[in-house]
XYZ file of C-alpha atoms in Angstrom:
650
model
C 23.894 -19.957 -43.375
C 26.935 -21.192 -45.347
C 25.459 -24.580 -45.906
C 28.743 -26.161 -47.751
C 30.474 -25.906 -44.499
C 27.370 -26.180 -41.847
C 26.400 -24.711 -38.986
C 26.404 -25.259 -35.295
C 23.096 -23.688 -34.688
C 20.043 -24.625 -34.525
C 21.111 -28.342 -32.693
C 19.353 -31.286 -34.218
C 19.021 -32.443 -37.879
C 17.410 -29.126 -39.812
C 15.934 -30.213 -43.246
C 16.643 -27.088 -46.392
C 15.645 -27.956 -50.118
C 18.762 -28.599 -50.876
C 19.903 -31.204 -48.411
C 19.877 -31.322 -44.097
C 22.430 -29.212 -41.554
C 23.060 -32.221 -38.613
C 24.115 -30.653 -34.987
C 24.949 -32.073 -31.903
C 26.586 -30.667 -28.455
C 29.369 -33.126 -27.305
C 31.859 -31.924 -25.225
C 32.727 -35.627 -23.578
C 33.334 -37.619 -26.998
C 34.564 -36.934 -30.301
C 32.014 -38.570 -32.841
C 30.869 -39.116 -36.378
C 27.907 -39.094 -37.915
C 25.872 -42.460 -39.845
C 23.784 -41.655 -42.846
C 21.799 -45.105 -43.031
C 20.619 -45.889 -46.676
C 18.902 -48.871 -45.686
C 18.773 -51.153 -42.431
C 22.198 -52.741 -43.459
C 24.524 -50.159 -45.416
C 25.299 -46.951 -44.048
C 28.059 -43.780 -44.681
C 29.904 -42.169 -42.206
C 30.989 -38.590 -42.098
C 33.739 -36.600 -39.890
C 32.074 -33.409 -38.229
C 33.178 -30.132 -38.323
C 33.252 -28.199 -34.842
C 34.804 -24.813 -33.668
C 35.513 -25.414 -29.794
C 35.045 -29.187 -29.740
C 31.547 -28.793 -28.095
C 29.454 -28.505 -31.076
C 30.211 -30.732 -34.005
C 28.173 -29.957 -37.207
C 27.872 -30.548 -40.596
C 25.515 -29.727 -43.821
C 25.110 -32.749 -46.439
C 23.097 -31.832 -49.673
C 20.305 -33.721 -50.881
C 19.439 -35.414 -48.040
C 15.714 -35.649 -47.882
C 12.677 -36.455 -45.269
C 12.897 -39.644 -43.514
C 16.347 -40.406 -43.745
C 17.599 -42.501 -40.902
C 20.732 -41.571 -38.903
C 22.561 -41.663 -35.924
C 26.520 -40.849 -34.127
C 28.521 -42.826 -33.658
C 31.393 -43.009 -30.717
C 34.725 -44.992 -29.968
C 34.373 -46.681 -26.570
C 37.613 -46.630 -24.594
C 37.796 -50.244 -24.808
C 37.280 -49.791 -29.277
C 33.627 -50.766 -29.775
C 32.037 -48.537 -31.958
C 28.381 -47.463 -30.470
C 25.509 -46.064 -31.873
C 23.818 -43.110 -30.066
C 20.500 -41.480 -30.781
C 20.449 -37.898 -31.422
C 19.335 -35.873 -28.243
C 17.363 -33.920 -30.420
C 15.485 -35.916 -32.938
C 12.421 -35.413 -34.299
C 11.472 -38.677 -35.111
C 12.455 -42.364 -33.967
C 12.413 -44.741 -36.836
C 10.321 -47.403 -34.806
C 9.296 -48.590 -30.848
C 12.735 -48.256 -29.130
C 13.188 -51.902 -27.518
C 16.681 -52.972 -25.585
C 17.450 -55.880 -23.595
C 19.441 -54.793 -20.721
C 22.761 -55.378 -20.995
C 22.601 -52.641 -23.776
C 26.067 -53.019 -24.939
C 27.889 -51.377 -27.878
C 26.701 -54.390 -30.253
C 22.735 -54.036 -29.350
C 22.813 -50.117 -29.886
C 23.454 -50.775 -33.886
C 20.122 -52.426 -33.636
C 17.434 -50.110 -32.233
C 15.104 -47.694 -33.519
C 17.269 -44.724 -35.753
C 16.964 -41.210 -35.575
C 14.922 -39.982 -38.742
C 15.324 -36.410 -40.774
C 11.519 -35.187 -40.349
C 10.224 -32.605 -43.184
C 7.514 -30.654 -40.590
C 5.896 -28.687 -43.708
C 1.928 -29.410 -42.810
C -1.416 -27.529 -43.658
C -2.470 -26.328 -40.457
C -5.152 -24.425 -42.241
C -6.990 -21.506 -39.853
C -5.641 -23.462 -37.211
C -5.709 -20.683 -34.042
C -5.360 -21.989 -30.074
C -8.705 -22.060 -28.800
C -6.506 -20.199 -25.291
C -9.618 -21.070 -23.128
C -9.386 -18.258 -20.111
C -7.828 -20.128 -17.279
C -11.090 -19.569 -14.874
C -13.015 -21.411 -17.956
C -10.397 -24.668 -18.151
C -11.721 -28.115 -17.009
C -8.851 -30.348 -17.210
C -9.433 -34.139 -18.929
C -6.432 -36.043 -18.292
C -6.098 -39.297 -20.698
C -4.321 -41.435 -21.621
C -3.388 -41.590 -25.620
C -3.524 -45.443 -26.490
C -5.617 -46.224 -23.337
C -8.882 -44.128 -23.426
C -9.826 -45.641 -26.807
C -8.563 -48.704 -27.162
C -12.147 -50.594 -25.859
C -14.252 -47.781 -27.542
C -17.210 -49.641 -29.263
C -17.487 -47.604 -32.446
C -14.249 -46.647 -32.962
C -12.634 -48.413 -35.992
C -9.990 -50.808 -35.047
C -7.290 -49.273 -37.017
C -7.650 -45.930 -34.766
C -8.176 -47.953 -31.622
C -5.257 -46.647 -28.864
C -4.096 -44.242 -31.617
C -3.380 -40.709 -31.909
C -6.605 -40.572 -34.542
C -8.170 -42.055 -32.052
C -8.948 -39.280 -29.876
C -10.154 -36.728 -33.099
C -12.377 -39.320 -34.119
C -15.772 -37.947 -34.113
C -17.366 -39.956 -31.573
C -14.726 -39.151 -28.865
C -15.369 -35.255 -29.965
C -18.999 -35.856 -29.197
C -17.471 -37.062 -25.923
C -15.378 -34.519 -25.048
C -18.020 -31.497 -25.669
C -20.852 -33.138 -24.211
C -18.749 -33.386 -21.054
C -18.176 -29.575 -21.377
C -14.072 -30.235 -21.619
C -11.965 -27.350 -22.581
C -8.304 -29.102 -22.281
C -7.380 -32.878 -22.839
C -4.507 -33.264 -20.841
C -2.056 -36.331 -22.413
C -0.114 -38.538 -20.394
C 3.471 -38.699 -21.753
C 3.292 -39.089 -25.279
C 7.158 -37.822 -25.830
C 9.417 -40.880 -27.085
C 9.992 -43.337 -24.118
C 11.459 -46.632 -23.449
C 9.869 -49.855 -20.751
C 12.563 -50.551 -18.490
C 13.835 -54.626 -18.450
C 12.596 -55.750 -15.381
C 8.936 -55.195 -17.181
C 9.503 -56.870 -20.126
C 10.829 -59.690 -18.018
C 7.531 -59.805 -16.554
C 5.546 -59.532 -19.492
C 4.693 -55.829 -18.713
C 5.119 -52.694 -20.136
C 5.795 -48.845 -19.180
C 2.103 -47.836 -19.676
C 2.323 -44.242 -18.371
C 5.368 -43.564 -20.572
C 7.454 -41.326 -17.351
C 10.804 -42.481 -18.679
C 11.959 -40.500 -21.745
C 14.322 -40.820 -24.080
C 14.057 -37.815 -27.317
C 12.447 -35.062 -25.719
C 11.358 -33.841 -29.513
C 9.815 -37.384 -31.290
C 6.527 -38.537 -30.517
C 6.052 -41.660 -29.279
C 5.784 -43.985 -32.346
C 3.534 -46.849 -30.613
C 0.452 -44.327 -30.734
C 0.753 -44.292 -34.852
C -0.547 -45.871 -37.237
C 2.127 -45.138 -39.830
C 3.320 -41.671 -38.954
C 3.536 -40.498 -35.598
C 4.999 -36.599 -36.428
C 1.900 -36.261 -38.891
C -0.898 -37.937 -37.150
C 0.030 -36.121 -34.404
C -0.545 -32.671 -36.322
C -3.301 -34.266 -37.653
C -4.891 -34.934 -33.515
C -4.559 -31.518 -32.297
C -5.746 -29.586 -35.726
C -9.154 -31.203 -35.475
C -9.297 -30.970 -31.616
C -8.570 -27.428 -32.275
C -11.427 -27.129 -34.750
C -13.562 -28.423 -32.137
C -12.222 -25.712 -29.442
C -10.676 -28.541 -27.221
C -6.776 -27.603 -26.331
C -4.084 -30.293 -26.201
C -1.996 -30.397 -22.915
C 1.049 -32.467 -22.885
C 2.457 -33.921 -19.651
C 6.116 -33.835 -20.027
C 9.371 -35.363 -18.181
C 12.311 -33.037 -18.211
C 13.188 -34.200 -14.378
C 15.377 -37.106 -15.822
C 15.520 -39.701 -18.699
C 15.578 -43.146 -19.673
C 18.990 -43.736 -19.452
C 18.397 -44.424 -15.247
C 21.488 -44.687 -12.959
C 24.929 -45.299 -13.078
C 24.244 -48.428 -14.213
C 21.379 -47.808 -16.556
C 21.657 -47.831 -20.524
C 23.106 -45.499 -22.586
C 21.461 -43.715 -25.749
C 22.668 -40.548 -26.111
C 23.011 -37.909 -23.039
C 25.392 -40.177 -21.204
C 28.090 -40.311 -23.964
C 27.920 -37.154 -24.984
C 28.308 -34.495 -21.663
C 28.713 -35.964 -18.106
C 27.292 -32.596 -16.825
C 23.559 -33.191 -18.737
C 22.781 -34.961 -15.363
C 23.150 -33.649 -11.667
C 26.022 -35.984 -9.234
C 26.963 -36.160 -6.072
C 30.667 -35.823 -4.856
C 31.077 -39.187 -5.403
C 30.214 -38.602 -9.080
C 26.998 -40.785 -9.193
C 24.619 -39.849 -10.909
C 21.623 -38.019 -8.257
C 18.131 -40.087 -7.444
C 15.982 -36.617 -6.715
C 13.407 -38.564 -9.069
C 13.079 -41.902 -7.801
C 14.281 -42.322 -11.357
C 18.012 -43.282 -11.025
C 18.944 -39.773 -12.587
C 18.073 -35.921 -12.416
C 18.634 -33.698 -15.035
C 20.663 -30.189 -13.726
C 19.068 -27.535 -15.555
C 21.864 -25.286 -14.231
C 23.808 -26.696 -17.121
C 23.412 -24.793 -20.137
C 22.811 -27.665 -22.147
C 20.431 -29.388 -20.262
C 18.491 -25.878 -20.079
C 19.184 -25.088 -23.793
C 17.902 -28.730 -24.699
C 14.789 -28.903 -22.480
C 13.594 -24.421 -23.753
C 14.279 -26.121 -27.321
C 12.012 -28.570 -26.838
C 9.063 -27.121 -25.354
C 9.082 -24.606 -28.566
C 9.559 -27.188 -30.774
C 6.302 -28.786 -28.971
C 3.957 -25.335 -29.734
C 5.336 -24.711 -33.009
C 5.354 -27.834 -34.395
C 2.518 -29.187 -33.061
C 0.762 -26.419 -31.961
C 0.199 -28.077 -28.229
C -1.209 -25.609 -26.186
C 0.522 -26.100 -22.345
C 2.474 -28.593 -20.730
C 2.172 -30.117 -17.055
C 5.719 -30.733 -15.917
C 6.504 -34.175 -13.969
C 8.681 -33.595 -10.815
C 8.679 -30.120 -11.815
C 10.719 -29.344 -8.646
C 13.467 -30.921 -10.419
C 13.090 -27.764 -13.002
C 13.742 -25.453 -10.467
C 16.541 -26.911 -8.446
C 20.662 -26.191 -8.022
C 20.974 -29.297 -6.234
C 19.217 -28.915 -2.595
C 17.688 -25.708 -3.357
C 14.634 -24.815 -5.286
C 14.139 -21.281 -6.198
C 11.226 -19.638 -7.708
C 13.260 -17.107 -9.633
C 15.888 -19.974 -11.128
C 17.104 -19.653 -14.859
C 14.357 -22.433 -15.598
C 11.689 -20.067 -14.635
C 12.595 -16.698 -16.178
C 13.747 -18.452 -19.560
C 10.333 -19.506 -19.782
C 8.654 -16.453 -18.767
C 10.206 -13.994 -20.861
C 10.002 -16.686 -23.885
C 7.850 -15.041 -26.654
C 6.610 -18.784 -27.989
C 6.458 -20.264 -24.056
C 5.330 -17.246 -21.942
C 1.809 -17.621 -23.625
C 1.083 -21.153 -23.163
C -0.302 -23.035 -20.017
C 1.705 -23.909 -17.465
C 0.933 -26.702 -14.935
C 3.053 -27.501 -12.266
C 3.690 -31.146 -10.247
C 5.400 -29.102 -7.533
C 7.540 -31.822 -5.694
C 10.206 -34.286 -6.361
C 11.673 -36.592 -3.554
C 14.731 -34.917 -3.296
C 15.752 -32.852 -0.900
C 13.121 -29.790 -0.034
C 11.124 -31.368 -2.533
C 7.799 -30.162 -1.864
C 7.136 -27.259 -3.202
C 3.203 -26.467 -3.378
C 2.361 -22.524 -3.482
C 5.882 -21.635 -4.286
C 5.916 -21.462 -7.609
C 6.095 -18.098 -9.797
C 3.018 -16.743 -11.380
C 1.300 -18.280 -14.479
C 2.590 -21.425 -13.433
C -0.568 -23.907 -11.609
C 0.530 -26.272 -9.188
C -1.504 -29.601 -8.644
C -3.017 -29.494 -5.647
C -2.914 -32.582 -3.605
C -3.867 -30.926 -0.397
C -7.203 -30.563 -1.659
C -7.086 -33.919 -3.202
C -6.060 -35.324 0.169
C -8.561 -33.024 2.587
C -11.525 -33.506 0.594
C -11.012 -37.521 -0.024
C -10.830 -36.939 4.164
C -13.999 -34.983 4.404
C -16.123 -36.945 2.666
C -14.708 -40.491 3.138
C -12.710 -40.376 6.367
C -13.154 -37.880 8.751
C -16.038 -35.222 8.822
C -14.648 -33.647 11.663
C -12.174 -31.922 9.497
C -14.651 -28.928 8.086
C -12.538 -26.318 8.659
C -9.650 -28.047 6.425
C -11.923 -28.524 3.693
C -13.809 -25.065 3.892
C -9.900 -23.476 3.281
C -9.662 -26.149 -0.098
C -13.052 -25.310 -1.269
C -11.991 -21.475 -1.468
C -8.917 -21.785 -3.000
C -6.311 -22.829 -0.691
C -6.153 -19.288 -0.109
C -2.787 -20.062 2.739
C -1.232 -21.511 -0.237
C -2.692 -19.555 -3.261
C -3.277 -16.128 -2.302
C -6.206 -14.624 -4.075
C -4.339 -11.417 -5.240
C -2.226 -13.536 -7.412
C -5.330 -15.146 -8.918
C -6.250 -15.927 -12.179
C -2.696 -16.122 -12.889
C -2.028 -18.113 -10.141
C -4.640 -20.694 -9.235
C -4.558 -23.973 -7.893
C -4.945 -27.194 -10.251
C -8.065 -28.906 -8.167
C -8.478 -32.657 -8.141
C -9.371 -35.942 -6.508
C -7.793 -38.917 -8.484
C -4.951 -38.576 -11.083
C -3.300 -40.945 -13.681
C -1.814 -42.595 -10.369
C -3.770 -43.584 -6.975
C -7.386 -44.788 -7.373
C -9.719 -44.156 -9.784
C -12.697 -41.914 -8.413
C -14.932 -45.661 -8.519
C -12.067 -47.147 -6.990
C -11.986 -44.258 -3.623
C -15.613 -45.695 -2.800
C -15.044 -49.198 -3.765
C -11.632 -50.521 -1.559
C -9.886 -49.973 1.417
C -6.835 -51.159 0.871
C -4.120 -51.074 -2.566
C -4.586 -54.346 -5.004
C -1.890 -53.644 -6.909
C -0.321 -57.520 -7.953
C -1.293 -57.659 -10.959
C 2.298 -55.329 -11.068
C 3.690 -58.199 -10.160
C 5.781 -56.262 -7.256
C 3.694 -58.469 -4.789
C 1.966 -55.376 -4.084
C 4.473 -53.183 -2.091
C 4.586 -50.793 -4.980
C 1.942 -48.055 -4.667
C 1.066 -45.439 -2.024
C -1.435 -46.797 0.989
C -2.376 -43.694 2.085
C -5.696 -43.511 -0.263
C -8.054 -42.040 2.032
C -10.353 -44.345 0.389
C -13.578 -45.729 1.718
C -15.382 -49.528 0.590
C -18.495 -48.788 2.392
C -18.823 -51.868 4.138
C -17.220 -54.335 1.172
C -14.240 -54.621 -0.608
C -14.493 -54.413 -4.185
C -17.406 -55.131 -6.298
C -20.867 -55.826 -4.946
C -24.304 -56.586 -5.623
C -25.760 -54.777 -2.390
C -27.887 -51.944 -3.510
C -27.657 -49.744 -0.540
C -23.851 -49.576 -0.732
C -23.989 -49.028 -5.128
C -26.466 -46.198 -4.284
C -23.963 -45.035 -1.347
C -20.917 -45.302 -3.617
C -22.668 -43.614 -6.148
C -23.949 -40.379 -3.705
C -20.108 -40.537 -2.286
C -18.683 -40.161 -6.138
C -21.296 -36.989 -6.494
C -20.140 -35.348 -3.025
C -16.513 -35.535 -4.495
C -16.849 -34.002 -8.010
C -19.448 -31.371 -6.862
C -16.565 -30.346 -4.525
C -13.916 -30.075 -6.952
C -16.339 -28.527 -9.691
C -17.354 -25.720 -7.153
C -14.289 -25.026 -5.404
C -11.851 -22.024 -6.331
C -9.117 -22.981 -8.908
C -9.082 -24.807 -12.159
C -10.628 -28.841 -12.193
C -8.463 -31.222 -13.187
C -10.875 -34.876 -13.960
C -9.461 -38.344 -14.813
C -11.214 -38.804 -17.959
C -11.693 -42.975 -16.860
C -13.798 -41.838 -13.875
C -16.843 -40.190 -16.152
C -16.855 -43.881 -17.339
C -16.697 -45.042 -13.598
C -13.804 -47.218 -14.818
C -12.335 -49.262 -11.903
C -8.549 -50.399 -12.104
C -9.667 -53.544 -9.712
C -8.421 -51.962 -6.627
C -4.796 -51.299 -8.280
C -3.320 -47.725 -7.577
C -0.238 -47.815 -9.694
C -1.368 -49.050 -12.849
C 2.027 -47.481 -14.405
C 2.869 -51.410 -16.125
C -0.867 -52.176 -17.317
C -1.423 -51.803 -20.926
C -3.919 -53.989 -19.785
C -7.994 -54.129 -19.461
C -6.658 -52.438 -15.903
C -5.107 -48.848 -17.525
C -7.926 -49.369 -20.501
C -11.258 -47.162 -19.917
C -14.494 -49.368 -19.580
C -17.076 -47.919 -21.842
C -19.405 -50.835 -20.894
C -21.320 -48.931 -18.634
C -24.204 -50.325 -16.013
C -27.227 -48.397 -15.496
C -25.654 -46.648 -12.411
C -22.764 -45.663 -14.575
C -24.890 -44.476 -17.390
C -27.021 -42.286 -15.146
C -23.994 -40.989 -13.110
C -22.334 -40.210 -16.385
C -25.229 -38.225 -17.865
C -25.714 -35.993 -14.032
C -21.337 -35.570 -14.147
C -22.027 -33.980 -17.963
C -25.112 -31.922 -16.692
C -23.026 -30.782 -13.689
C -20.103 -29.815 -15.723
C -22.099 -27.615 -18.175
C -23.903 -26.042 -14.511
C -20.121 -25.433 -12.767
C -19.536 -23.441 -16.902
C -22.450 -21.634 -16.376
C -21.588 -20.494 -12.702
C -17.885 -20.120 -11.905
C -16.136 -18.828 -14.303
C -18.097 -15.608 -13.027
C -17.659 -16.001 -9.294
C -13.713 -16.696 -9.946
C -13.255 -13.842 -12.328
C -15.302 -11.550 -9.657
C -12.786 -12.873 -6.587
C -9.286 -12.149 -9.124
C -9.665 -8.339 -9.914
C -9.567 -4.899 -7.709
C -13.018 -5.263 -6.452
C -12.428 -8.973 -4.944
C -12.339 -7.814 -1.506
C -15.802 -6.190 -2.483
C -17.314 -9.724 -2.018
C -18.815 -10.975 0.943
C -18.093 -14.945 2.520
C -20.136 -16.178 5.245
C -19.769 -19.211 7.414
C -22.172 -20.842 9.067
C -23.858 -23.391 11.150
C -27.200 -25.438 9.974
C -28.979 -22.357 12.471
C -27.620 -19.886 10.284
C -25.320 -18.593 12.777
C -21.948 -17.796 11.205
C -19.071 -20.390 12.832
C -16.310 -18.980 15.284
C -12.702 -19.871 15.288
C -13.217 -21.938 18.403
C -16.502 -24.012 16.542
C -14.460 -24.526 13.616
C -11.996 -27.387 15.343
C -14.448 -29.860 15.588
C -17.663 -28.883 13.249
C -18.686 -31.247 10.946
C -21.093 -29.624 8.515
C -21.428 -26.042 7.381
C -23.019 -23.476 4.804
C -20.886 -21.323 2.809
C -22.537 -18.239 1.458
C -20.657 -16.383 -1.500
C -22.374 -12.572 -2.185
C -20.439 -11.157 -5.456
C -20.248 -7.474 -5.281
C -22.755 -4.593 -7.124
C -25.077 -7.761 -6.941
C -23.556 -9.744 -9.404
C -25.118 -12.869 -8.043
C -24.526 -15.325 -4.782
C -23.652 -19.084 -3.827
C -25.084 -21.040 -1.320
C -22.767 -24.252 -0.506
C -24.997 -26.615 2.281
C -22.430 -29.470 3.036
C -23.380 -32.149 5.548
C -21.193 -34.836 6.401
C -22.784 -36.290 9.331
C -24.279 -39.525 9.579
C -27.864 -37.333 10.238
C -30.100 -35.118 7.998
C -29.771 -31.615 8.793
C -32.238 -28.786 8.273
C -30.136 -25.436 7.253
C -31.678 -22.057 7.917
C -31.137 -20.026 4.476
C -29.953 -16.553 4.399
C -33.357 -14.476 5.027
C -35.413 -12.813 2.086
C -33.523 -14.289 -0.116
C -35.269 -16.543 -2.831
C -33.036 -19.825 -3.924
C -32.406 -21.825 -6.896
C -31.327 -25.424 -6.217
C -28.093 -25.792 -8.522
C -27.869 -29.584 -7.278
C -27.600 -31.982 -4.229
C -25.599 -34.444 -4.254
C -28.070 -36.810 -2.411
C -29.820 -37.654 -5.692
C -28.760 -38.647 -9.438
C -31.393 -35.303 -10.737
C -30.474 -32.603 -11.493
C -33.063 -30.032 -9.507
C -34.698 -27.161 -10.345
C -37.017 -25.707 -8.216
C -37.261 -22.499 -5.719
C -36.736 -22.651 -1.656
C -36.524 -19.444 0.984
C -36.286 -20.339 3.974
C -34.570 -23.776 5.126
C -34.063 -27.216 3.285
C -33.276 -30.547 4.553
C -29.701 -31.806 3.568
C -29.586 -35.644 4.207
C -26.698 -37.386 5.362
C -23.285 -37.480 3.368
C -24.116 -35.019 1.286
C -24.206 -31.369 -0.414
C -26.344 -28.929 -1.995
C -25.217 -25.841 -4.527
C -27.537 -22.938 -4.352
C -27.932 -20.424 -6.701
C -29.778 -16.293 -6.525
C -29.201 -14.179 -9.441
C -29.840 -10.478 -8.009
């Protein structure tokens, strides 16, 4: 590279011993570039550029942490300040008050020259097989910011969650993959901050490459590092849950910080030249746009070589694979990604929906991308809370979603299994309310799906009866049993091993609060159900990896699946409409072991009839907090509202 001059390539500020090469696409505006020496004096350089896209320029001795920005001429003359799409690094928390007018922008958090030179040591992916993931999904500040023994100064940090207590946590629990809500650079919207409230979640980026400086104690890039190294050394893989479906800078009306200014194609319009709502967002990013796509590919690598992150789960990933109305499997999006020699070998998890226009997207995918599932979120909550009646439903989620996921496209393809998520109700929460208490958002609860599927068991909320804790309790084991033991990867909300309840609130997006904070002040119920989830998770390790692995290769139609009623007599298509209980026998072939589901929902104790000359173990039921070991051959009695796992090694 001819560094006297510059170059246009790579985008972004690059740091060389000798000084740093500064990049930036802008096709809309002609701009400078601000060298800030300190927070009042700065210097201000013309950029070269070739075609008046790219403007670039190399400066010598420029060194690590050197703040900077561009700057642009309004059409009315004020000078603004803009952010650099591609920065590694934001000086500090990036606060506005809305207006955000020319004036403000000299005022907020700089872009900062980042030197990424870090011993990584042996550091190697642990690249858990896929049938082998259990997905933890936390969130960074929030999962140990009320942890008892965790040092106050790494409290809701990055450190935080490689400190070793947490570790302890994490492998006794049997985890493979923490799974990070957004911890990319973002921005709370006015109309929080207003109410005293802040983005929690962190779904509205702004630098798709910088870290979110709130989660550091002094250096986000480097603690960072520091976080996934030693989760690495402990075999636990760091998942990031990114937003590339739109960005901070909202609607039409919405601030400007970078994208705006610089290319009025970065963001998908309608004819009318507004900016398109397919996110609920005020703006959609058009990956159809080179620059949008270049920006978003250049990211994610940055993500797995910097930081050595290990897969992403895409927000609205729809969005990704839209021109406008139409989603297509095979878009530029896709097979950028999948012939990518840093990308194509990292996880790959799907949200597959938006609320645009043929939004919903579930099974459509390509392979090696995993789609969230929320049809077996939504039929099993049903099945267990709602409506028994609905067996058949929940006998098609249990194996896979095999009319979504088709089994000849598994491991690569499998579906991401869960039952809560960062947003809806904690798994406490499903068996503790009926109905969405969400005004501590101060939206007077309207915001917030009410279709929870959720089930108070005679009171709303917290309670002293016994009978209904124990019921909760037996109704919390049902669910995780069936998302343990069901085909496809399980994805857990790390708050609900705690039993953390949110109060009833099922859009805790604004509560950096006690609300979004995990409990670790556990009862004696949540102790004990804490200790039987961590026994159950190391069982499901033991167990499925095996029966998935033997159901995704040549011999899978080798395997035998049997229906059947408590009699033993397998169910017919015209039994299945309104059956309420059933037994679901899995015989792997060249006798490589079976599974013996016994699910009751009924409001009775059944007796099931077992498979003949067969000799059982009892993996678990569901009906009590042990953990049982013992031998049965010929029936057992399954009480009400609940399920047994079975086990015969041949």
């Amino acid at each position: 590279m001819k560094k006297k001059q510059g170059s246009p390539f790579p985008l972004g500020a690059t740091l060389y011993n000798d000084g740093c090469n500064f990049a930036i696409h802008s096709p809309d505006k002609i701009i400078s570039l601000i060298i800030f020496t300190n927070d009042n004096d700065s210097y201000e350089y013309s950029l070269n550029t070739d075609d008046q896209i790219i403007y670039y320029l190399f400066i010598p001795n420029i060194k690590s942490a050197t703040k900077y920005g561009y700057k642009i001429t309004n059409d009315n003359g004020n000078n603004r300040l803009l952010l650099d799409p591609y920065a590694h690094k934001l000086s500090k928390p990036l606060e506005y008050h809305y207006p955000l007018d020319a004036e403000q922008s000299w005022t907020l958090s700089k872009s900062v020259v980042v030197d990424h030179a870090f011993d990584w040591e042996d550091d190697t992916p642990p690249n858990h097989p896929i049938e082998k993931t259990i997905l933890f999904e936390l969130h960074a500040k929030g999962f140990t910011q009320q942890h008892p023994t965790i040092a106050p100064s790494y409290q809701g940090n990055y450190l935080g969650l490689c400190q070793p207590d947490i570790i302890d946590f994490f492998k006794q629990q049997s985890i493979t993959s923490i799974q990070l809500l957004p911890i990319i650079s973002f921005v709370t919207e006015p109309h929080l901050i207003e109410n005293n409230l802040t983005n929690f979640w962190g779904y509205n980026s702004v630098c798709f490459m910088a870290p979110h400086p709130n989660y550091a104690k002094n250096d986000a890039v480097k603690e960072l590092k520091l976080m996934v190294k030693e989760l690495h050394r402990h075999d636990i893989e760091v998942i990031l849950d990114v937003v590339f479906n739109h960005t901070a800078e909202g609607d039409d009306n919405g601030p400007c910080f970078h994208l705006k200014a610089l290319d009025h194609d970065y963001y998908l319009r309608n004819e009318h030249d507004q900016c398109m709502n397919y996110t609920g967002c005020g703006n959609t990013l058009d990956l159809t746009h080179q620059a949008s796509l270049t920006l978003v590919l250049d990211s994610l690598r940055h993500w797995v070589k910097e930081y050595h992150i290990d897969g992403f789960r895409f927000d609205l990933a729809t969005t990704l694979g839209r021109d406008h109305e139409n989603f297509s499997a095979h878009n530029a999006f896709f097979m950028a990604v999948a012939q990518d020699p840093i990308l194509q070998k990292v996880k790959l998890i799907a949200e597959p929906w938006d609320i645009g226009p043929n939004g919903y997207q579930l099974g459509n995918y390509p392979d090696n991308w995993h789609e969230c599932n929320d049809k077996f979120r939504d039929i099993t909550k049903n099945y267990w809370l709602q409506q028994p009646n609905i067996a058949k439903n929940f006998a098609t989620r249990l194996m896979g979603s095999r009319d979504l996921f088709s089994a000849s496209r598994w491991p690569q393809k499998l579906p991401v299994n869960f039952i809560s998520y960062h947003d809806g109700f904690t798994l406490q929460d499903l068996v503790s309310y009926n109905e969405k208490h969400n005004e501590a958002n101060g939206e007077n609860n309207r915001d917030g799906h009410s279709d929870n599927r959720s089930n108070n068991h005679g009171i709303e909320g917290e309670t002293n009866n016994t009978a209904i804790l124990l019921l909760r309790d037996q109704q919390k084991r049902n669910l995780m049993v069936s998302l343990l033991f069901s085909f496809g990867i399980p994805h857990l909300l790390a708050v609900d091993s705690l039993s953390h309840s949110q109060q009833g609130n099922n859009n805790a997006y604004c509560q950096d609060t006690p609300i979004g904070w995990a409990n670790w002040k556990l009862s004696k119920i949540d102790t004990a159900f804490q200790q039987w989830l961590t026994d159950i998770i190391s069982i499901r390790q033991q167990l499925m990896p095996d029966v998935i692995r033997a159901f995704s290769n040549e011999n899978r139609t080798k395997n035998t699946i049997t229906w059947s009623d408590a009699n033993g007599i397998q169910i017919t298509s015209q039994q299945w409409v309104d059956i309420d209980h059933f037994s679901l026998h899995i015989n792997l072939f060249n006798n490589h072991g079976e599974l013996l589901y016994l699910i009751n929902g009924t409001n009775n104790p059944l007796t099931f009839i077992l498979p003949k000359d067969n000799k059982w173990n009892i993996v678990c039921d569901t009906s009590t907090q042990n953990i049982i070991i013992e031998d049965i051959n010929v029936s057992y009695l399954q009480p009400a509202h609940s399920m047994s796992i079975l086990y015969r090694s041949n």
